[in-house]
Every structure is written in structure tokens, then in C-alpha cells.
mmCIF file of C-alpha atoms in Angstrom:
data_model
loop_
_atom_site.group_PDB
_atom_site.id
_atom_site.type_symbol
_atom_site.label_atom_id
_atom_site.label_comp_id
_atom_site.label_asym_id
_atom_site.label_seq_id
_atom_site.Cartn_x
_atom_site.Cartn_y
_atom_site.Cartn_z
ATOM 1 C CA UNK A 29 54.761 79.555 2.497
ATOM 2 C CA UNK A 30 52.000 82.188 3.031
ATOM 3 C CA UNK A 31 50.122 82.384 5.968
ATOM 4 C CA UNK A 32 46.446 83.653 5.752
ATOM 5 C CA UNK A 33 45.121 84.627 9.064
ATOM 6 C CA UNK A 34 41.249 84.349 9.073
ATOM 7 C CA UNK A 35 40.752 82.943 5.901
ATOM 8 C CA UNK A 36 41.095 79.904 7.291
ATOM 9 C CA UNK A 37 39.990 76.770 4.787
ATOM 10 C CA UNK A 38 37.445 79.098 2.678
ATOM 11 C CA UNK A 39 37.528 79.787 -0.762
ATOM 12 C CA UNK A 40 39.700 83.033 -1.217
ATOM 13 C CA UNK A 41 38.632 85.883 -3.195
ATOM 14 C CA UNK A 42 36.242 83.831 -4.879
ATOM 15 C CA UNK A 43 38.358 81.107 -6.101
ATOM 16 C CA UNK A 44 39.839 77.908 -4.804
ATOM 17 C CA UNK A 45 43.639 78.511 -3.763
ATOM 18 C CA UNK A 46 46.183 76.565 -1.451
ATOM 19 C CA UNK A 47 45.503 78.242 1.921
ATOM 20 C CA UNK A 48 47.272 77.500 5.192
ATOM 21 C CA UNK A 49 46.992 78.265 8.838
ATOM 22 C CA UNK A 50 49.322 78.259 11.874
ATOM 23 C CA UNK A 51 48.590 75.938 14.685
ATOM 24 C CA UNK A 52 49.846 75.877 17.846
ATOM 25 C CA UNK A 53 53.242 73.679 17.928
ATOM 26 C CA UNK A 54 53.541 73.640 21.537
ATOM 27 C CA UNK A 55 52.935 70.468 23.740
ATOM 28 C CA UNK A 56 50.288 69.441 25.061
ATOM 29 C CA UNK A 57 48.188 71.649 22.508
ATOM 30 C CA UNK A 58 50.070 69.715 19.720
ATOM 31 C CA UNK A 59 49.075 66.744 20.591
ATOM 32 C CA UNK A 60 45.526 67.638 21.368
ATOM 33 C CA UNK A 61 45.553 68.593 17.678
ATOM 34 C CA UNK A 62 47.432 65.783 16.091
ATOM 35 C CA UNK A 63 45.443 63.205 18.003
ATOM 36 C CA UNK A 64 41.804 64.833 17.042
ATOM 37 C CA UNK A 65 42.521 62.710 13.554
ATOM 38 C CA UNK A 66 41.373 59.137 12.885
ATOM 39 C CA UNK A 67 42.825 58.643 9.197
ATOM 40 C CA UNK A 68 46.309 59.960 8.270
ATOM 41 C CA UNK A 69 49.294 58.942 6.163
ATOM 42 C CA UNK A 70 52.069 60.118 8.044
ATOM 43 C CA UNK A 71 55.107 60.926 6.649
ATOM 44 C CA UNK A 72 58.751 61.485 7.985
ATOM 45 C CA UNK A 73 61.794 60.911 5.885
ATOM 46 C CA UNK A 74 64.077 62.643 3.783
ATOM 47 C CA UNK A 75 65.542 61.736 0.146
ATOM 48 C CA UNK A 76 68.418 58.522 2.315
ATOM 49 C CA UNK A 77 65.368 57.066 4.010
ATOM 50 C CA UNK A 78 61.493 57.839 4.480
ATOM 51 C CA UNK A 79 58.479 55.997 6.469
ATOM 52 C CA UNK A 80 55.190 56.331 5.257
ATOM 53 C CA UNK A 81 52.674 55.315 7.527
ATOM 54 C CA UNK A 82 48.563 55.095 7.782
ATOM 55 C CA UNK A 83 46.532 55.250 10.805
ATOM 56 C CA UNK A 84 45.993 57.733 13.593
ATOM 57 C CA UNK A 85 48.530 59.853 16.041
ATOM 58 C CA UNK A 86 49.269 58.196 19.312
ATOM 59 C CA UNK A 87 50.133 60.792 21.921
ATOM 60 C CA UNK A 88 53.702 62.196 20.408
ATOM 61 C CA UNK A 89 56.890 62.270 22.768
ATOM 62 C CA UNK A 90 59.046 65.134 23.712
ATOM 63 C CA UNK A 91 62.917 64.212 23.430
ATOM 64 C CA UNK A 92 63.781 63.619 27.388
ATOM 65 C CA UNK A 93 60.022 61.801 28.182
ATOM 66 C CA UNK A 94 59.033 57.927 28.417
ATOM 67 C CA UNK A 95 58.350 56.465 24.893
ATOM 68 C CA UNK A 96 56.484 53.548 23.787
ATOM 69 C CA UNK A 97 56.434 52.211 20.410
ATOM 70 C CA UNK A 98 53.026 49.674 19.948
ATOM 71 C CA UNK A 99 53.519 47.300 17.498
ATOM 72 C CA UNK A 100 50.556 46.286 15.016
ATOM 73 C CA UNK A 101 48.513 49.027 16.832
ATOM 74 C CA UNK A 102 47.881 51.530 13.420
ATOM 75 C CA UNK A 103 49.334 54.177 15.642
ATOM 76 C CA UNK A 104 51.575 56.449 14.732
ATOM 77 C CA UNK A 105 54.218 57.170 16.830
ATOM 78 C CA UNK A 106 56.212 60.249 16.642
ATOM 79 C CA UNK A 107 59.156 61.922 18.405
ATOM 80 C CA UNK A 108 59.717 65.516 18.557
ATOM 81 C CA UNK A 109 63.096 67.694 19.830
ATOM 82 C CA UNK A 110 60.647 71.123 20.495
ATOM 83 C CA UNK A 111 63.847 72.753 20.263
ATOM 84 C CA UNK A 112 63.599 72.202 16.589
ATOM 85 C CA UNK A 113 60.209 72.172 15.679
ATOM 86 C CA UNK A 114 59.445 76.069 14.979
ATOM 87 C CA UNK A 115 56.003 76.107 13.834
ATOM 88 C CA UNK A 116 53.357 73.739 12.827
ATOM 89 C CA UNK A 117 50.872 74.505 9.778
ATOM 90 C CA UNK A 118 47.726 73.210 8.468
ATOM 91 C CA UNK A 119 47.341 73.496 4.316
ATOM 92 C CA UNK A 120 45.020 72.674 2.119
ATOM 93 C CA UNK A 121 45.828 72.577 -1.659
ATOM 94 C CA UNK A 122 43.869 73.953 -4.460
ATOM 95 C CA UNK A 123 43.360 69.983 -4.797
ATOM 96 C CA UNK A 124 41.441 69.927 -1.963
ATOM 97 C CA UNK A 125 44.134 67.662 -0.067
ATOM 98 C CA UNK A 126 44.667 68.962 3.767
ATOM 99 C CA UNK A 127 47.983 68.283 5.161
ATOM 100 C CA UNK A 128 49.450 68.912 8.945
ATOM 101 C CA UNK A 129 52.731 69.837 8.320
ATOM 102 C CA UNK A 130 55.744 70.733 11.391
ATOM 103 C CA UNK A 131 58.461 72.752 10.181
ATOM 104 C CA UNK A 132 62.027 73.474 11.378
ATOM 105 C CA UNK A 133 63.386 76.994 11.881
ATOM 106 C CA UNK A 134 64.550 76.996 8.232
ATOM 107 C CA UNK A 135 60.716 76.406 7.033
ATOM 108 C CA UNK A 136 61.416 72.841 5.832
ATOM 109 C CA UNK A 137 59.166 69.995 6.283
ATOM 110 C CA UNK A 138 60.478 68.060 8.991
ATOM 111 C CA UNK A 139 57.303 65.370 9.277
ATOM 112 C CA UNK A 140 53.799 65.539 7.206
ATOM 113 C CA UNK A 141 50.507 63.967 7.946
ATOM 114 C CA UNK A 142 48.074 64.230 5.089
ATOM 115 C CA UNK A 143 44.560 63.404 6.380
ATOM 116 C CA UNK A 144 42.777 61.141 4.738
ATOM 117 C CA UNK A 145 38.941 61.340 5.251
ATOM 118 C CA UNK A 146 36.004 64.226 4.811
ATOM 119 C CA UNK A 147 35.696 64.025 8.574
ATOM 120 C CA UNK A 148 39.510 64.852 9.585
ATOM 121 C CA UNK A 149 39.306 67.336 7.029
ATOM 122 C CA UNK A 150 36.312 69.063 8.925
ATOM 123 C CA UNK A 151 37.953 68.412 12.452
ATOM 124 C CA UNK A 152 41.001 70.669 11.696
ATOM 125 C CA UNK A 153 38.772 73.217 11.885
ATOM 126 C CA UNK A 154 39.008 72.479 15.635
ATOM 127 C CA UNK A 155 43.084 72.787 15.603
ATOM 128 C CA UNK A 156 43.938 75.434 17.878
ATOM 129 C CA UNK A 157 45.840 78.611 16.096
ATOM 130 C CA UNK A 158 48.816 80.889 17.228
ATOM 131 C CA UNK A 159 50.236 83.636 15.834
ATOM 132 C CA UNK A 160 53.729 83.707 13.572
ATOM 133 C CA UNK A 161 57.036 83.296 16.410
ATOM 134 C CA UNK A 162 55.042 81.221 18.687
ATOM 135 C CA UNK A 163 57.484 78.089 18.445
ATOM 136 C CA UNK A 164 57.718 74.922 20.084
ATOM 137 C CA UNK A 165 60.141 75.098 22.615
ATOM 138 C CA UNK A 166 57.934 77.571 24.388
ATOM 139 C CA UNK A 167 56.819 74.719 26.374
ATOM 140 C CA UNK A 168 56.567 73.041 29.449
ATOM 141 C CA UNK A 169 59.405 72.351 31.664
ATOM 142 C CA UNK A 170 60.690 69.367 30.125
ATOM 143 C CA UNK A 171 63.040 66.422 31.799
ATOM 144 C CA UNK A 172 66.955 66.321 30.411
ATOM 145 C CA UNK A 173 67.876 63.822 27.839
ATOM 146 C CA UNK A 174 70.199 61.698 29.864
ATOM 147 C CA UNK A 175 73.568 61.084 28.128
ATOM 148 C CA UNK A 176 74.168 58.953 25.639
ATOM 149 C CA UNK A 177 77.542 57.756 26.702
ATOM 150 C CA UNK A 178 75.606 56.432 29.757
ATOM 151 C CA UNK A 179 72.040 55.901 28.216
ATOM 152 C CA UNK A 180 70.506 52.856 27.300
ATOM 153 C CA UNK A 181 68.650 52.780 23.543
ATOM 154 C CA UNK A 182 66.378 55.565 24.336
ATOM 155 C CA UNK A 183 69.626 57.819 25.635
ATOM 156 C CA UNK A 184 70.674 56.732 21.894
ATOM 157 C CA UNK A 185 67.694 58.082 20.000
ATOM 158 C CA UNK A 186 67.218 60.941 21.324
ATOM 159 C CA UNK A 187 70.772 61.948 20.712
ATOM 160 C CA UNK A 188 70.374 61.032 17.001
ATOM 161 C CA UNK A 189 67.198 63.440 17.424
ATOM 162 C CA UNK A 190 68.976 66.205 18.710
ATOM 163 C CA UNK A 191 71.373 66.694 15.734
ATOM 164 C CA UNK A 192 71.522 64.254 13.615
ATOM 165 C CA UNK A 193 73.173 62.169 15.668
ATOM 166 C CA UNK A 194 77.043 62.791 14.156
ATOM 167 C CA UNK A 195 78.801 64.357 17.362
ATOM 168 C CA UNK A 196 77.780 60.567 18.867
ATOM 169 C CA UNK A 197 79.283 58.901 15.950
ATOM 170 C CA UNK A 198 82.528 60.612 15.812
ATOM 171 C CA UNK A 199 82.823 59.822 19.907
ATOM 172 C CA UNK A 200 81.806 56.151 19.286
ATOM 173 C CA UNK A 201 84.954 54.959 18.463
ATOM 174 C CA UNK A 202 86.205 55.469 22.670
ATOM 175 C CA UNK A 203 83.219 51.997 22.980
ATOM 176 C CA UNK A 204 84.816 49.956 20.260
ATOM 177 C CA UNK A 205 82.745 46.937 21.950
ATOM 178 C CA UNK A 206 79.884 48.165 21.488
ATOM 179 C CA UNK A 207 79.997 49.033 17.852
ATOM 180 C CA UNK A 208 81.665 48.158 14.537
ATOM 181 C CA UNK A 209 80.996 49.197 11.376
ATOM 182 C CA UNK A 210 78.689 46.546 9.153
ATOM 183 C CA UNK A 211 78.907 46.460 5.259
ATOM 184 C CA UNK A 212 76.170 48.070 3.915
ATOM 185 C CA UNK A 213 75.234 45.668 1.045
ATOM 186 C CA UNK A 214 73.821 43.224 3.417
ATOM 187 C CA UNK A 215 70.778 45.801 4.800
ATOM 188 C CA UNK A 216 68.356 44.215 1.729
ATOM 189 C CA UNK A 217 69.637 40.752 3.141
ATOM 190 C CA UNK A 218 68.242 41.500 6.552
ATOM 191 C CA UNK A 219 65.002 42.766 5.305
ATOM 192 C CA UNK A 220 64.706 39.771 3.125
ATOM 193 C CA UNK A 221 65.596 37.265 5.839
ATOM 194 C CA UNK A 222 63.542 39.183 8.834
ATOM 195 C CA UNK A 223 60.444 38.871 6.324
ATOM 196 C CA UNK A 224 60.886 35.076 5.472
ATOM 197 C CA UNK A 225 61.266 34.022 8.992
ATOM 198 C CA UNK A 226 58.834 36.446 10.520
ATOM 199 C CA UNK A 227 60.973 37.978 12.815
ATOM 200 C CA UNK A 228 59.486 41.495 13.782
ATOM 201 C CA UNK A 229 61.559 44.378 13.417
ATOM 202 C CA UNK A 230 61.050 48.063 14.873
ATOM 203 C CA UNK A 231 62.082 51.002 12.591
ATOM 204 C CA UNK A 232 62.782 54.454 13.379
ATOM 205 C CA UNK A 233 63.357 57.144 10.469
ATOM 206 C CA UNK A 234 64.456 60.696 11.289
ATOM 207 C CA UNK A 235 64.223 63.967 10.271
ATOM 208 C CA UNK A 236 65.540 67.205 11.313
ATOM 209 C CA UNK A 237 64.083 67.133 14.703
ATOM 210 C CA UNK A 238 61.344 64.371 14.145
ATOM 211 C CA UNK A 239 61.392 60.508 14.451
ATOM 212 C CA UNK A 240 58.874 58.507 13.546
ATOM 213 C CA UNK A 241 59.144 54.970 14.139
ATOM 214 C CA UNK A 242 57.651 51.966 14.103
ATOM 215 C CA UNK A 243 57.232 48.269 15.305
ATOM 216 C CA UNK A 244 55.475 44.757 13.891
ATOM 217 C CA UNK A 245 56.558 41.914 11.257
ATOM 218 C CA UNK A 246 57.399 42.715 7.837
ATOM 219 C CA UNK A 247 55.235 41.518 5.464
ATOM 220 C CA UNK A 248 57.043 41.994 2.233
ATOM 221 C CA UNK A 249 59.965 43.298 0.787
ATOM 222 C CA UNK A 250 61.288 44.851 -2.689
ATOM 223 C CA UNK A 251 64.204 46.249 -4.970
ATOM 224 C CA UNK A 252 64.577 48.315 -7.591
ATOM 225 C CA UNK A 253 67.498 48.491 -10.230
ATOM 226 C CA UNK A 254 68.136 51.532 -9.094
ATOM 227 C CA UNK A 255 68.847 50.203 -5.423
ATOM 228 C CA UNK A 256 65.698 51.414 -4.039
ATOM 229 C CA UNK A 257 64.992 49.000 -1.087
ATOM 230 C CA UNK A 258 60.847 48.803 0.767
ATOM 231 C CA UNK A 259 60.224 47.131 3.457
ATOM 232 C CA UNK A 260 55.930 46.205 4.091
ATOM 233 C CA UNK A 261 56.801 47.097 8.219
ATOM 234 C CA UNK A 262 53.282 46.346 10.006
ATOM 235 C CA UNK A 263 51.253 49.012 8.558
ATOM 236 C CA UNK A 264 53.829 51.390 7.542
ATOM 237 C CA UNK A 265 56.140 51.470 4.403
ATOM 238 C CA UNK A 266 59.917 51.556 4.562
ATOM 239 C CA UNK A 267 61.808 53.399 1.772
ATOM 240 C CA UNK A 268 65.507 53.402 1.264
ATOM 241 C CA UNK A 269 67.544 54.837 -1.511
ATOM 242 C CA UNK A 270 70.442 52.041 -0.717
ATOM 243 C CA UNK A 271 73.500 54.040 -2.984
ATOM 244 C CA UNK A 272 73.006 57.384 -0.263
ATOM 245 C CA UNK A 273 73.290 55.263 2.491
ATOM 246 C CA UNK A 274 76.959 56.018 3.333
ATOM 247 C CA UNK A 275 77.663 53.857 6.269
ATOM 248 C CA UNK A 276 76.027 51.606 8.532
ATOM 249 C CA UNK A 277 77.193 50.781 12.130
ATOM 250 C CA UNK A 278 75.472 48.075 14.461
ATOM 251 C CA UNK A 279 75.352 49.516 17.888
ATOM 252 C CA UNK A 280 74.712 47.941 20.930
ATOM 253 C CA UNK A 281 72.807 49.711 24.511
ATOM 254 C CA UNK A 282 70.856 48.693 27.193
ATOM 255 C CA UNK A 283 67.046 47.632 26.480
ATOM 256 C CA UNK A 284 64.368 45.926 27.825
ATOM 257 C CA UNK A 285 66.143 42.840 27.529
ATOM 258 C CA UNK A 286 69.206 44.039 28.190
ATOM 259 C CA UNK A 287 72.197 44.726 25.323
ATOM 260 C CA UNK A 288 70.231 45.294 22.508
ATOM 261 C CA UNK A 289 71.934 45.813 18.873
ATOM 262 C CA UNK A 290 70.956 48.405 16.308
ATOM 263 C CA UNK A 291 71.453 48.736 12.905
ATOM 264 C CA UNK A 292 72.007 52.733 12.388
ATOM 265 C CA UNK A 293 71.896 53.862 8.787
ATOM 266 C CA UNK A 294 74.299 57.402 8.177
ATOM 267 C CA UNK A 295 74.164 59.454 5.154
ATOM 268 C CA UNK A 296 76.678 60.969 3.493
ATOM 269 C CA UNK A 297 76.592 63.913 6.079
ATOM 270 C CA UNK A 298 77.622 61.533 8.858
ATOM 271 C CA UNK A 299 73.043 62.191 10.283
ATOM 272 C CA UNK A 300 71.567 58.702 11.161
ATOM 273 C CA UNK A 301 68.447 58.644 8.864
ATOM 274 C CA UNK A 302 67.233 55.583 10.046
ATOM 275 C CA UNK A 303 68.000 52.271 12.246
ATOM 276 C CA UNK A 304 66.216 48.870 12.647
ATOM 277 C CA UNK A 305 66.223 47.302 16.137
ATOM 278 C CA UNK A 306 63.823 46.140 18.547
ATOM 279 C CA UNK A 307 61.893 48.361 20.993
ATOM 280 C CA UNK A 308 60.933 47.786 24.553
ATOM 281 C CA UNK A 309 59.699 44.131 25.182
ATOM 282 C CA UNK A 310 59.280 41.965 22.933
ATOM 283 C CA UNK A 311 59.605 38.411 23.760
ATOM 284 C CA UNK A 312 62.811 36.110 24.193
ATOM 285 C CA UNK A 313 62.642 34.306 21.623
ATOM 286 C CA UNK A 314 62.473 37.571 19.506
ATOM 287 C CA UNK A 315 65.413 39.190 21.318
ATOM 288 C CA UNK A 316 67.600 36.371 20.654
ATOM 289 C CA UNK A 317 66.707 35.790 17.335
ATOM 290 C CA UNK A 318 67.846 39.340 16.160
ATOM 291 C CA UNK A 319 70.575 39.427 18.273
ATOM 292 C CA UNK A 320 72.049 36.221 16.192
ATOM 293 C CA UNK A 321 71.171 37.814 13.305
ATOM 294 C CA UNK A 322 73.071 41.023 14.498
ATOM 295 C CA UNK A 323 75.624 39.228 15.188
ATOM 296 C CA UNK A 324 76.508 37.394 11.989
ATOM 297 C CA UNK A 325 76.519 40.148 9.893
ATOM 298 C CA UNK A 326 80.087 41.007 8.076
ATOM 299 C CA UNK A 327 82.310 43.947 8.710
ATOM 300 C CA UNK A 328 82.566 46.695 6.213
#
């Protein structure tokens, strides 16, 4: 990807051409920029599993910090590992389509928010710039990640966050109580059921050093012959490609409510792409509900 210093969002040359500029990927400045945006359709995924969200950035998380998923809020919530995120860019096609895009150190797109309105378009004018090497782990002193092992849920995620997540998976088998392997056939099942009894559900989908996730009922659900599963998940839009998902192991850690089980999706790789679970409080009744449901579910 070419970076054009200066030229900022103008025509080039003469001509309309995709442009892009560097922003600064560093926290707080990050979020100052990602949060200047009312209308964006947020994207974080890979070809396994992708969420595709619209609203407008809540304040994003460093791995190690508090973090607060708000269901049916249109926020979007997002999770970063700094050490991953290398840069952070701001294009705009020859289309006319402006895009916020954070990269890894490889250059790929790790999480994508494509603003939607003439306004947000004009306010990324206002994104603060860096020069090339300035990455995001040039940050703030930042609190540890405590360890999994002892953790409770958040412990979990951000361990998935770090690299994938497969290190934790290949230790998980010293805590045989608190996971077991679940047959993956039944994940369209659950979606199916948690829709039809309106049981909310909270959804996290990662990428190379980004997680989005999150929370609310889901309001309808879908399958292609191909084995494409959506999921309708508040105001965000669940995508699975069902045949990649290798594995999927239910997981339990401490929550708000205490044990809390998770549903953790693994690609052929042995990387968590995604898991559905409940976040921080959410009622009794809802707790107990999915933990029955959790619990029922067959072997693989």
C-alpha cells in the first residue's frame, strides 16, 4: 500500500486515485481518532469467521485494561494487543469510499471500519498523522495480562488475542474439567435455538491482534448449502464458513456470575476465530439459561 504524505484526500495529479494516509496507531491518540466517527461498518474477521458491525467506536481496550462489552448500545467495541497493531491508515478509493484500516506488522488488515456518512468522511481530516515506523506499542505503560491458567474470562481473551490463542489450547488439556471438546455440527443448532427463545448471546471474533465483539439477542439466523452460517447478533452480523471451523471446545472461567462456559471456535491452524458466551452481567435468569444450554451439548 502506498503512502502519500501531504496529499492527503485531494485529487492527485489531477485525477481521482485511491490515496491513503498514516494515522497515529498509538493509544490514547487512536482512540481519539476512531471515536471522532458517528457512522461506521466495522469489520473484523478473517475467511473461518467475520463480524460486521454498524454504529460508532466506543473507547477501544488495550489487551491487560478493564473491558466492557454494552449490549444493544450500536457501539462498537474493539480490542487491540498494541504489540501487534503496527500502523493504522486512512484510504479513500478512487470510489470515493473512506476506510480506517489497522494493520499488523506483515501489512495485513487486521480490523476495517468503512465510514459511512459525508460528515465522517470530512472529520478524518481531523485524524492525527505520524510518520512510517511509528507503531503501536510505542505506548503508554500498560498493565500485564494476568495469566490465563489463573484468569477468569477476560484472562481467556486476551490470551486468544495475544496469539491466536493455540499455546492455551495445547495446555488445556492439564483442566480437563473445565473443558471438553463439543461436536461442531451442533454450532447452527445453538444459533437457531438462542434466536427462538431469545436468549442473548455475546460474540467475540478475532483477528491477528484485534477482537471485536459483541453483545444483545439474535434476531435471525441463516444457512447456506455451502455451510455458510449468519447470525442477526443485536446490530452486528455474524458470519461463519462452518466446513473451516476445525474444532470447537466449550470452556469454562470465572465471570460475573461466576463459572461461565464458552463456546471457542479453532481453525484449522489450532487460532480461536471466534467464541459465543456471555459477557459481564447479565441477569440470572440469562446465566442459567446458557449454562443449560452449554451443558447439553454432545461431545465431539
Amino acid at each position: 500500500m502506498t503512502h502519500h504524505h501531504g496529499c492527503g484526500f485531494e485529487t492527485c495529479c489531477g485525477r481521482r486515485t485511491g490515496t491513503a494516509r498514516l494515522i497515529d496507531p498509538r493509544m490514547p491518540e487512536l482512540a481519539r481518532s476512531l471515536t471522532l466517527f458517528r457512522h461506521v461498518q466495522a469489520l473484523t474477521g478473517g475467511p473461518v469467521a467475520r463480524l460486521d458491525q454498524a454504529g460508532s467506536y466506543a473507547v477501544p481496550s488495550l489487551r491487560g485494561e478493564a473491558f466492557t462489552v454494552h449490549p444493544d448500545s450500536g457501539s462498537i467495541t474493539l480490542r487491540l494487543d498494541a504489540d501487534g497493531v503496527d500502523a493504522a491508515v486512512l484510504t479513500r478509493d478512487a470510489e470515493d469510499a473512506v476506510s480506517v484500516r489497522l494493520l499488523d506488522a506483515a501489512g495485513r488488515t487486521v480490523h476495517e471500519g468503512r465510514l459511512l456518512s459525508e460528515g465522517d468522511r470530512l472529520l478524518a481530516g481531523l485524524a492525527g498523522t505520524v510518520e512510517a515506523g511509528v507503531g503501536a506499542a510505542d505506548v503508554r505503560e500498560r498493565p500485564e495480562a494476568p495469566s490465563w491458567e489463573t484468569g477468569d474470562q477476560l484472562a481467556q481473551l486476551d490470551a486468544i488475542l495475544a496469539d491466536g490463542g493455540a499455546a492455551r489450547r495445547a495446555a488445556l488439556t492439564r483442566h480437563p474439567g473445565e473443558h471438553r471438546a463439543v461436536d461442531v455440527a451442533v454450532l447452527p443448532s445453538v444459533l437457531d435455538h438462542v434466536c427462538s427463545v431469545g436468549l442473548p448471546i455475546g460474540v467475540a471474533v478475532f483477528a491477528p491482534s484485534a477482537m471485536q465483539a459483541c453483545a444483545g439477542p439474535v434476531h435471525v439466523t441463516d444457512r447456506t448449502a455451502g455451510g455458510r452460517v449468519y447470525a442477526a447478533v443485536a446490530n452486528a452480523s455474524l458470519e461463519l464458513d462452518l466446513p473451516a471451523v476445525h474444532s470447537c471446545h466449550l470452556v469454562r472461567s470465572t465471570a460475573a456470575h461466576g463459572p461461565t462456559s464458552s463456546l471457542e471456535l479453532d481453525d484449522e491452524n489450532g487460532d480461536c476465530v471466534a467464541l459465543i458466551t456471555q459477557f459481564g452481567i447479565v441477569g440470572e435468569r440469562v446465566h442459567g439459561a446458557w449454562e443449560h444450554l452449554a451443558a447439553s451439548l454432545p461431545d465431539a
